[in-house]
Short mmCIF file of C-alpha atoms and ligand atoms in Angstrom, two decimals:
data_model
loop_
_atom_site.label_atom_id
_atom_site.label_comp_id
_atom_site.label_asym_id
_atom_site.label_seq_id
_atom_site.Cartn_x
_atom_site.Cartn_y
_atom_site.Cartn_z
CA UNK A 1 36.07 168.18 13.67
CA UNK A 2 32.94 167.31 15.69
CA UNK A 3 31.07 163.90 16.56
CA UNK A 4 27.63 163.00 17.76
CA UNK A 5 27.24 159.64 19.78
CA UNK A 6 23.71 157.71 19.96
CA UNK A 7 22.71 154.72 22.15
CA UNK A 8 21.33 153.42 25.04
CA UNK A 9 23.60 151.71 27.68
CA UNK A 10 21.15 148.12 27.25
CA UNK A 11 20.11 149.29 23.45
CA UNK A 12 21.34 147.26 20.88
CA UNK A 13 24.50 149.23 19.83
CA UNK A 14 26.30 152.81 20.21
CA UNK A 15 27.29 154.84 17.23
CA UNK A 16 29.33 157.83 16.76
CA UNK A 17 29.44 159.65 13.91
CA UNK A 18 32.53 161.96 12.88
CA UNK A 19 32.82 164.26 10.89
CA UNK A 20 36.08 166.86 9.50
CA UNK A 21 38.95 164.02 9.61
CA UNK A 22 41.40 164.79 6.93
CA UNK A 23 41.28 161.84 3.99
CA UNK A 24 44.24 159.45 3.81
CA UNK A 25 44.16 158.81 7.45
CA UNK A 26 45.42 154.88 7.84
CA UNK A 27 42.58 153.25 10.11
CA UNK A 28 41.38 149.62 11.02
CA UNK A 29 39.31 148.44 13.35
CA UNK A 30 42.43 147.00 15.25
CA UNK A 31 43.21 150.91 15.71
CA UNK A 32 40.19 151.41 17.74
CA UNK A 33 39.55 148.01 19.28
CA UNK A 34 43.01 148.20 21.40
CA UNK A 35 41.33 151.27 23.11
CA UNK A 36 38.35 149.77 23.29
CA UNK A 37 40.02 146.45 25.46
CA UNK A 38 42.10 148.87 27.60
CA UNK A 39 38.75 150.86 28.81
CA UNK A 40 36.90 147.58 29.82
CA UNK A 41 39.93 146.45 32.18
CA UNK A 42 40.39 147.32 35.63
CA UNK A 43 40.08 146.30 39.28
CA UNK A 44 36.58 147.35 40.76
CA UNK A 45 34.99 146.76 37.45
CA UNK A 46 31.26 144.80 37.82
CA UNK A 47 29.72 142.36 36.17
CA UNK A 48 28.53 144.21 32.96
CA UNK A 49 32.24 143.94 31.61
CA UNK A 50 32.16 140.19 31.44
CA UNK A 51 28.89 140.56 29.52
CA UNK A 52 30.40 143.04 26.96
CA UNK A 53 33.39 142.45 24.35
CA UNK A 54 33.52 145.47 22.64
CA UNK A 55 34.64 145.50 19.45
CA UNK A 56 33.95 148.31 16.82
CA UNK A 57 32.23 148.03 12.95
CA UNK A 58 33.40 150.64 10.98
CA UNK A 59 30.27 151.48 8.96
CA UNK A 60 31.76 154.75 6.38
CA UNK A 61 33.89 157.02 6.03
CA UNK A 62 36.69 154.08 5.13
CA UNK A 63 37.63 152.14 2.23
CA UNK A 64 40.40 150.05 1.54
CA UNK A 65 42.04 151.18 5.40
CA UNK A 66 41.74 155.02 4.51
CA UNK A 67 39.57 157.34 5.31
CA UNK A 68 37.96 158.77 2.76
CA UNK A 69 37.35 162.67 4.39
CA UNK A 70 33.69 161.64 4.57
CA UNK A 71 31.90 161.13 7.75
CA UNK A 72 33.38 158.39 9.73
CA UNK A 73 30.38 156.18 11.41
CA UNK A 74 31.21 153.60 14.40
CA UNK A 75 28.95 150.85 15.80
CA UNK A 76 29.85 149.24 18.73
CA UNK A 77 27.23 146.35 19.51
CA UNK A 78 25.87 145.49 23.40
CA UNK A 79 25.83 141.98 24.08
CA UNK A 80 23.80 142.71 26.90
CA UNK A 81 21.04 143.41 24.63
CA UNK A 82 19.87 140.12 23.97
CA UNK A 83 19.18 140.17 27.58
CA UNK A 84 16.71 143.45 27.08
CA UNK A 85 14.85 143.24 24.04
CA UNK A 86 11.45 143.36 25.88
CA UNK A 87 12.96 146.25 28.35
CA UNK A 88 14.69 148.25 25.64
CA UNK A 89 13.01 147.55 22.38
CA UNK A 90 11.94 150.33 19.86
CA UNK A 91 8.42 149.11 18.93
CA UNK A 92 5.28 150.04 21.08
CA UNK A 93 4.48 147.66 24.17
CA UNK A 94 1.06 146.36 24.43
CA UNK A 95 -1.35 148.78 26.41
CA UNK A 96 -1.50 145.53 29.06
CA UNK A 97 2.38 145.71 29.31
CA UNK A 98 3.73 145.68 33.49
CA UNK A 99 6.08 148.30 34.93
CA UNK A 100 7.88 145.07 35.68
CA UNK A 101 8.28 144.41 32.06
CA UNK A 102 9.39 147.58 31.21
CA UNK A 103 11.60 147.34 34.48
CA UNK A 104 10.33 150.97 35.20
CA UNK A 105 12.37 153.16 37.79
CA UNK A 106 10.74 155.77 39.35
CA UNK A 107 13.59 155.94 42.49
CA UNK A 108 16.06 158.34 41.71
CA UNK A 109 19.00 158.12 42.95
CA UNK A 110 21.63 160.73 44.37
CA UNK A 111 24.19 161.52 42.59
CA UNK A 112 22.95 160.38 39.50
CA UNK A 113 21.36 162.03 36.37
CA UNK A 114 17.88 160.57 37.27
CA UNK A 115 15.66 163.66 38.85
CA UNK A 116 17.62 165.83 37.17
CA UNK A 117 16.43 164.59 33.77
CA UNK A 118 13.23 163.33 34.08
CA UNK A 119 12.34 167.21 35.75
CA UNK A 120 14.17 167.87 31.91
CA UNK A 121 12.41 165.72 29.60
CA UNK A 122 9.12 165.02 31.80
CA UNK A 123 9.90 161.30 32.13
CA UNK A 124 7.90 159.47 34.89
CA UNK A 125 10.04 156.39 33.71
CA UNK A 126 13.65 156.82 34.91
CA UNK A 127 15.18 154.69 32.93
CA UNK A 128 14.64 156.79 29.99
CA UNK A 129 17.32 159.02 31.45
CA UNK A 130 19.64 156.50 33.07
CA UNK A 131 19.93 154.23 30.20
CA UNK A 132 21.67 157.29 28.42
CA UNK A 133 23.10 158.66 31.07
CA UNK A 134 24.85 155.70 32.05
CA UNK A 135 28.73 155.74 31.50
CA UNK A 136 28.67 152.93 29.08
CA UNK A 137 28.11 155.67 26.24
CA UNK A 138 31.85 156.67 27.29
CA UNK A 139 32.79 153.52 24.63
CA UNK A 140 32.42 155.60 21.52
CA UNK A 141 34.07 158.43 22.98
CA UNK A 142 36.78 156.16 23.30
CA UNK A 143 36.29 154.93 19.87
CA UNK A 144 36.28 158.59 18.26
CA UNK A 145 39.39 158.93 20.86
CA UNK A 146 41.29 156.25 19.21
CA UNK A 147 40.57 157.35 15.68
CA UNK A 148 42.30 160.82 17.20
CA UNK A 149 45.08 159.38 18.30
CA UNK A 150 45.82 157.30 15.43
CA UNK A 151 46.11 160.76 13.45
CA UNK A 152 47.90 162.62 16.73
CA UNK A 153 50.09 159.86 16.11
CA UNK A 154 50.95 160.28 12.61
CA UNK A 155 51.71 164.02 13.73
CA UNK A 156 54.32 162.96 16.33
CA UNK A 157 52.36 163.59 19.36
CA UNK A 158 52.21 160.84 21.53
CA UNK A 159 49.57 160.61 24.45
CA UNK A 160 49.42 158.48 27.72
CA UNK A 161 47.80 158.21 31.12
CA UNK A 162 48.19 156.42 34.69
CA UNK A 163 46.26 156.87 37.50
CA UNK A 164 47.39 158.77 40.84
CA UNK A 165 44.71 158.25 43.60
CA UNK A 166 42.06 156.08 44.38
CA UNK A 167 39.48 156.25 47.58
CA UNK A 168 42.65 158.23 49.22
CA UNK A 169 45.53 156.28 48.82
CA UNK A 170 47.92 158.21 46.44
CA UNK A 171 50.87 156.89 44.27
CA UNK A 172 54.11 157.83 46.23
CA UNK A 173 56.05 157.10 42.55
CA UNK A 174 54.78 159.42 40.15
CA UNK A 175 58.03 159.75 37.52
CA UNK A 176 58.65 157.84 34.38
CA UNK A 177 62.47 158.27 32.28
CA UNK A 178 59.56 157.96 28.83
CA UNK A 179 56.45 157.74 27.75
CA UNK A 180 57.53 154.10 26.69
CA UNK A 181 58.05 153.11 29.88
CA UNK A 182 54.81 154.89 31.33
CA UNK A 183 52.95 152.68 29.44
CA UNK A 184 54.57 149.32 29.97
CA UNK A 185 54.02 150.17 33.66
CA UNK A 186 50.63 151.15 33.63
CA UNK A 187 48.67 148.68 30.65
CA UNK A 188 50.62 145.79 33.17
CA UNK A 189 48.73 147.06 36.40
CA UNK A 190 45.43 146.32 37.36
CA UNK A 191 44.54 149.47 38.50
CA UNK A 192 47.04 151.94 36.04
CA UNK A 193 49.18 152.78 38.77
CA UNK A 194 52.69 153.38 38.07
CA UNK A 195 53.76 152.81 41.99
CA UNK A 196 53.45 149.04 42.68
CA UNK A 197 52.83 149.81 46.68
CA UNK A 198 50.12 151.77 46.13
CA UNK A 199 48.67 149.47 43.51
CA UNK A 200 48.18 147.10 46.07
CA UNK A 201 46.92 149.42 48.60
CA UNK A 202 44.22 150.72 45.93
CA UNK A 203 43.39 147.47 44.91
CA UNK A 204 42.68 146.74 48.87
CA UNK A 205 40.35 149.45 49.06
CA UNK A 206 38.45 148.58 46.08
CA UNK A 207 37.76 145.72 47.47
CA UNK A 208 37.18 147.28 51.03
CA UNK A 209 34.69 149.26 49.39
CA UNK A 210 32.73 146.31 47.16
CA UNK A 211 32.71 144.69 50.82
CA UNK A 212 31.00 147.54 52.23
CA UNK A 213 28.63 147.91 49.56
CA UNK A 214 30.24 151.25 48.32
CA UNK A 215 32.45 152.86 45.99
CA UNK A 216 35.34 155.06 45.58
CA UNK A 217 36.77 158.07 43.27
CA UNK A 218 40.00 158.70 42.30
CA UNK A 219 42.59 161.00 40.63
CA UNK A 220 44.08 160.65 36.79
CA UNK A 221 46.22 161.98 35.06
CA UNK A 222 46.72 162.64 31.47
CA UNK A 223 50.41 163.24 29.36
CA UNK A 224 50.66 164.60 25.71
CA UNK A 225 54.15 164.71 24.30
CA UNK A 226 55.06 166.34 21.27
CA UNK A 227 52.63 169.07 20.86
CA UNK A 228 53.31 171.77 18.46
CA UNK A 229 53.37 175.29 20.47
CA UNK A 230 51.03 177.64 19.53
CA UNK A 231 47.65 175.47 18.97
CA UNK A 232 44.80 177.20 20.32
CA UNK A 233 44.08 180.89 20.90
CA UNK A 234 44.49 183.72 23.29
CA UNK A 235 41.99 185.74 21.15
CA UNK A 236 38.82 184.28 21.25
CA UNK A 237 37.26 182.60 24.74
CA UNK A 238 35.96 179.50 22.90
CA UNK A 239 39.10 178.63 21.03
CA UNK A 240 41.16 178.47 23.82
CA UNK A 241 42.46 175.02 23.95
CA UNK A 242 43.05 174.59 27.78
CA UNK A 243 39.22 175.59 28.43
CA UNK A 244 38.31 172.72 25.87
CA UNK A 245 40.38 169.89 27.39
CA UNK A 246 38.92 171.30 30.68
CA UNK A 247 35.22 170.86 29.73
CA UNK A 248 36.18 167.57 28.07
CA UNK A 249 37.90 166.16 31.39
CA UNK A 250 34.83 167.38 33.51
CA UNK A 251 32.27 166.18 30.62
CA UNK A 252 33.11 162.35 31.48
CA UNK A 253 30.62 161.06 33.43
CA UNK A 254 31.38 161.58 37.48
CA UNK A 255 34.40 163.88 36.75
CA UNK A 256 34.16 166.76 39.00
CA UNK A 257 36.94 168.92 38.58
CA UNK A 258 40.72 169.11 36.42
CA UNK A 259 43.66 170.73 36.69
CA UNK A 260 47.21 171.63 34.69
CA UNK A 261 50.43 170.82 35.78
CA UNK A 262 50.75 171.91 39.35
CA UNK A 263 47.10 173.04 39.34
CA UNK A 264 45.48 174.21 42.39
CA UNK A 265 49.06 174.44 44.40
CA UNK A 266 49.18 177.32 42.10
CA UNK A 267 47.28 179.25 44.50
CA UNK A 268 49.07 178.38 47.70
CA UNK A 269 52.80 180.00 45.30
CA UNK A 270 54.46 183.31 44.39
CA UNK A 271 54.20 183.75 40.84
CA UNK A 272 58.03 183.65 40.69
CA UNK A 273 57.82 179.67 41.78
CA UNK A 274 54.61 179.23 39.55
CA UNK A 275 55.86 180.61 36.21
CA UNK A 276 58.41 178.44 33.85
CA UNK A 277 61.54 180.15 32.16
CA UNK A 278 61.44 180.34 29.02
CA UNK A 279 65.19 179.29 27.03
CA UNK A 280 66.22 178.54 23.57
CA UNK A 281 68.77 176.05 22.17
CA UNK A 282 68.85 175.62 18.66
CA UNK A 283 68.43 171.66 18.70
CA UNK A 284 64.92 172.47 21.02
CA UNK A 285 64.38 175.94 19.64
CA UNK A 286 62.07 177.89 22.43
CA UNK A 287 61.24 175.69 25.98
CA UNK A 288 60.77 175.79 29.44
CA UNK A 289 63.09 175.35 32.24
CA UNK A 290 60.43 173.67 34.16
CA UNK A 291 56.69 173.03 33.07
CA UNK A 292 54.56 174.31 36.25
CA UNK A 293 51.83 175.08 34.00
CA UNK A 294 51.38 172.19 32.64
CA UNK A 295 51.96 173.09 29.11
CA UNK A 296 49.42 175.86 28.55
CA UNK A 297 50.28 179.24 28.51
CA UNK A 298 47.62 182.25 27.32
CA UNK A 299 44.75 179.43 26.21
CA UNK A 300 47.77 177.92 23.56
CA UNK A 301 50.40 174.61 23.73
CA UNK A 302 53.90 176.01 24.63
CA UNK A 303 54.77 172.73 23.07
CA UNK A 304 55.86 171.30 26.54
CA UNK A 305 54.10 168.13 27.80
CA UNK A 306 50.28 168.69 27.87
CA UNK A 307 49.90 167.54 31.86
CA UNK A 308 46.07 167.44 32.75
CA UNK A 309 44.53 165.72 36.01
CA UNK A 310 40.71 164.73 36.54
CA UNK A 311 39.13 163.74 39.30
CA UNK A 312 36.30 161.11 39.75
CA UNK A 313 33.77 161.17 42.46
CA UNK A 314 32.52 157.89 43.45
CA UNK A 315 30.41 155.83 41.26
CA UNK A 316 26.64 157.35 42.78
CA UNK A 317 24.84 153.59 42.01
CA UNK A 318 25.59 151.56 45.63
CA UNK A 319 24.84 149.02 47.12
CA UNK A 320 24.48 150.86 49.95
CA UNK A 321 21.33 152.17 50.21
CA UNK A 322 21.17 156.07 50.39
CA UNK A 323 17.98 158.01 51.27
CA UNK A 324 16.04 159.24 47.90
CA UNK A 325 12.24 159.83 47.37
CA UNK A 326 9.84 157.67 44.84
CA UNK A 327 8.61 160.21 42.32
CA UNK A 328 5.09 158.15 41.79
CA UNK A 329 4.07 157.99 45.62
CA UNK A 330 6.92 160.63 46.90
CA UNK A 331 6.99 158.77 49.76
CA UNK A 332 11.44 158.13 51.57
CA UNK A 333 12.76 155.06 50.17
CA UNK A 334 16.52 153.67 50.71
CA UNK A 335 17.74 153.71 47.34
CA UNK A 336 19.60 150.09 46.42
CA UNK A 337 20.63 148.61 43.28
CA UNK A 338 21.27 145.34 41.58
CA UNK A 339 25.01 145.52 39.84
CA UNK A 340 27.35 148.28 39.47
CA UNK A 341 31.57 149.03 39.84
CA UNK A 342 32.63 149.77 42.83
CA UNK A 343 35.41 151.57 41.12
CA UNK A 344 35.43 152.74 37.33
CA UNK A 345 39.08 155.12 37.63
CA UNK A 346 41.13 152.59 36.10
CA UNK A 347 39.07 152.58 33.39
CA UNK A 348 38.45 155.82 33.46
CA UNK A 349 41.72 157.53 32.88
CA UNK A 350 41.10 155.52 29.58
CA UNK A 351 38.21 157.52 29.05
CA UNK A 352 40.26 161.00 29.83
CA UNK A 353 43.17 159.95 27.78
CA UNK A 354 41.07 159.63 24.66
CA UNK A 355 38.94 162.26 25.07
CA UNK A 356 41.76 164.91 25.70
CA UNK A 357 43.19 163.17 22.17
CA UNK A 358 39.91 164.17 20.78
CA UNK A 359 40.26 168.14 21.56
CA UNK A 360 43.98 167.65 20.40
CA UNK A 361 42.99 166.31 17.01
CA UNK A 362 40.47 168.50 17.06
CA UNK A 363 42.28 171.59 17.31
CA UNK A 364 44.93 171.04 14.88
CA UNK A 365 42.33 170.23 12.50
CA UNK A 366 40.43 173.22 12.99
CA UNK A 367 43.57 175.78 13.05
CA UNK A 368 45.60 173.98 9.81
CA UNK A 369 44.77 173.04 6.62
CA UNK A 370 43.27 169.82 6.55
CA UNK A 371 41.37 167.96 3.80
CA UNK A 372 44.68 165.68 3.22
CA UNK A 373 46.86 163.61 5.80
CA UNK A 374 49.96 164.81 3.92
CA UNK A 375 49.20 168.30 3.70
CA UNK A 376 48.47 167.76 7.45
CA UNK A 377 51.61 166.58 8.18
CA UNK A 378 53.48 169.34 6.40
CA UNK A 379 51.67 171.89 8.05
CA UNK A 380 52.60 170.39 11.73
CA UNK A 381 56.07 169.72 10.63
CA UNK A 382 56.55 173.66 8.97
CA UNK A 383 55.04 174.97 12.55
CA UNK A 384 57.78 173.33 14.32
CA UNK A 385 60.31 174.22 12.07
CA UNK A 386 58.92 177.80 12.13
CA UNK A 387 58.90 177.68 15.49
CA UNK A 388 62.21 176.49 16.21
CA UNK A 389 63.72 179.27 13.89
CA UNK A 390 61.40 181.98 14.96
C1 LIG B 1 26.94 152.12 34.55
C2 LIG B 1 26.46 150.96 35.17
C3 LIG B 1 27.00 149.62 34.85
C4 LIG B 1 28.41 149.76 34.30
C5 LIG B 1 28.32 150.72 33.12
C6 LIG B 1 28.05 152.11 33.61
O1 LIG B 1 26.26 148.99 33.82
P1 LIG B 1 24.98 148.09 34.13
O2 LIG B 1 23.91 149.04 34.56
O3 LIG B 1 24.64 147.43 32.82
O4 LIG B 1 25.38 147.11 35.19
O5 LIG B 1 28.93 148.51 33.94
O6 LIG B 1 29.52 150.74 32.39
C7 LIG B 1 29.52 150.09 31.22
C8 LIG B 1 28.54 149.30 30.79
C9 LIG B 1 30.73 150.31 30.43
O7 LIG B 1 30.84 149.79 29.31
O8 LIG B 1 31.60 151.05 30.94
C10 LIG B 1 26.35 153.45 34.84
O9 LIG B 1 25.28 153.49 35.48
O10 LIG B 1 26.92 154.49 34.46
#
């Protein structure tokens, strides 16, 4: 399964295109629009989200609520658009036409993908990179997320996250008796936190930090449940399925770094306090005493709990100025801005959740046979069976 996404963050839509999702998959636009709704919310968002309602067309690849096994194409529309048609539009601009106009940026500014991509592409206008760059493409990765875990779901595998730090204040309560109740928890609090004392104290420093004119990173954490074992591969580099969640987790924008289960502590530990025993029982067939690694063992699912973390640097647009050069006169300038989050981790451990749903999907599609839902779902259910008895 792959997708391509297309659109500029003030264009007039984004559009993904998928392509490799088994026909018979049940899908309507409710499917996708939940996700959609849960990746706008969240404390520290700006004002763009009360501009934008996102809500998905499904434009092929579906008939009758089915897909068909023919390339699935999403539209999501920007109502901030109307607002840009001058700035953004795809005809030519008269030779007369201002930088203002064209609201031309030729600031970069750190920690963004500006310098970085006009060196690339040889843009002396900025906001040919930014308006690409810009973490409001992250909507139809969500979308092709949901579609994902509307099939993960018809496979039994069930998929939720929650946030565990934000600008240094960490959730004390980090346990949940279900996935269930994970969820309740979490979609209920304004910043996905499943520990209500350190909701408030993140929501504090969100606001400490819009105060100050700055912004803050966080940790997140995503939980798959119900993962056949043995997805992925220990033989080839590029199939193995922890490496793929890895470069999904770090490929949302301002994600710096992820981890499995106990993760980095993993260093600091014998390997006799790092490892999980492995028992049998014939209800459970083959599982872990404990699940350390998060899952994962030899680039496969042991068919524990998938547990992956991401973290979030700070959203680099502030309202703080930092020091950055103009590339026209390459003179110092104090780089400042006009709206941004202060605080996007809420939102997105959204974006993680569906993305790591993605790889998932993507994965069993790629390793069983998979034209047909039902043949799918066969396949998935033999492999546990096999596995149970093995
Ligand atoms: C973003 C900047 C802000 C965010 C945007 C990501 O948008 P704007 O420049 O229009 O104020 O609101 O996020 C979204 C639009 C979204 O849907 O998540 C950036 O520079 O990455």
């Amino acid at each position: 399964m792959r997708y391509l996404t297309a659109g500029e963050s003030h264009g007039p839509q984004l559009t993904t295109i998928i392509e490799g999702l088994p026909a018979g998959v049940p899908l309507t636009a409710e499917d996708i629009n939940g996700e959609l709704a849960r990746r706008q919310k969240g404390h520290g968002r700006g004002r763009r989200m009360q501009i934008e309602k996102d809500n998905v067309q499904l434009a092929g690849g579906i008939r009758h609520g089915y897909t068909l096994g023919s390339p699935v194409a999403l539209v999501v529309e920007n109502n901030d658009w109307k607002h840009w048609t001058k700035i953004m539009g795809q005809d030519p601009l008269d030779e007369e036409a201002t930088d203002e106009i064209k609201r031309k940026i030729t600031r970069a500014r750190p920690g963004h993908a500006d310098l970085n991509g006009a060196l690339k592409y040889g843009h002396r206008d900025m906001r040919n990179v930014l308006e690409r760059s810009s973490a409001r493409e992250t909507t139809v990765r969500v979308a092709a997320g949901a579609v994902a875990k509307k099939l993960l779901s018809l496979l039994g595998i069930e998929i939720a996250c929650h946030v565990l730090e934000i600008g240094g204040v960490r959730a004390e309560k980090t346990t949940y008796s279900s996935l269930t109740e994970l969820k309740e928890v979490t979609e209920a609090s304004p910043v996905r936190c499943l520990d209500p004392d350190a909701e408030k104290k993140m929501m504090t420093a969100i606001d400490e930090a819009k105060q100050n004119g700055d912004s803050i990173g966080g940790i997140v954490e995503v939980i798959v449940e119900g993962m056949p074992a043995g997805v992925g591969s220990y033989v080839h580099y590029d199939r193995k399925l922890d490496s793929k969640l890895a470069g999904a987790m770090v490929s949302i924008n301002a994600f710096k770094g992820v981890e499995f289960g106990i993760g980095f502590e993993a260093a600091r530990k014998p390997g006799s306090e790092v490892h999980d025993e492995i028992a049998w029982d014939p209800e459970q067939g083959y599982y872990r005493k404990s699940n350390r690694l998060g899952g994962f063992e030899g680039g496969m699912s042991t068919g524990m709990p998938i547990v992956v973390r991401g973290v979030m640097k700070p959203i680099p647009t502030l309202y703080k100025p930092l020091q950055s050069v103009d590339i026209e006169t390459k003179e110092p300038f104090a780089a400042s801005i006009e709206r941004s989050d202060s605080c996007a981790v809420p939102a997105a451990a959204v974006v993680a959740e569906n993305v790591i749903a993605w790889e998932l999907a993507s994965a069993i599609v790629d390793q069983f046979s998979a034209d047909r839902l039902d043949v799918l779902q066969k396949a998935i259910e033999d492999q546990r069976q096999f596995a149970k008895e093995f």
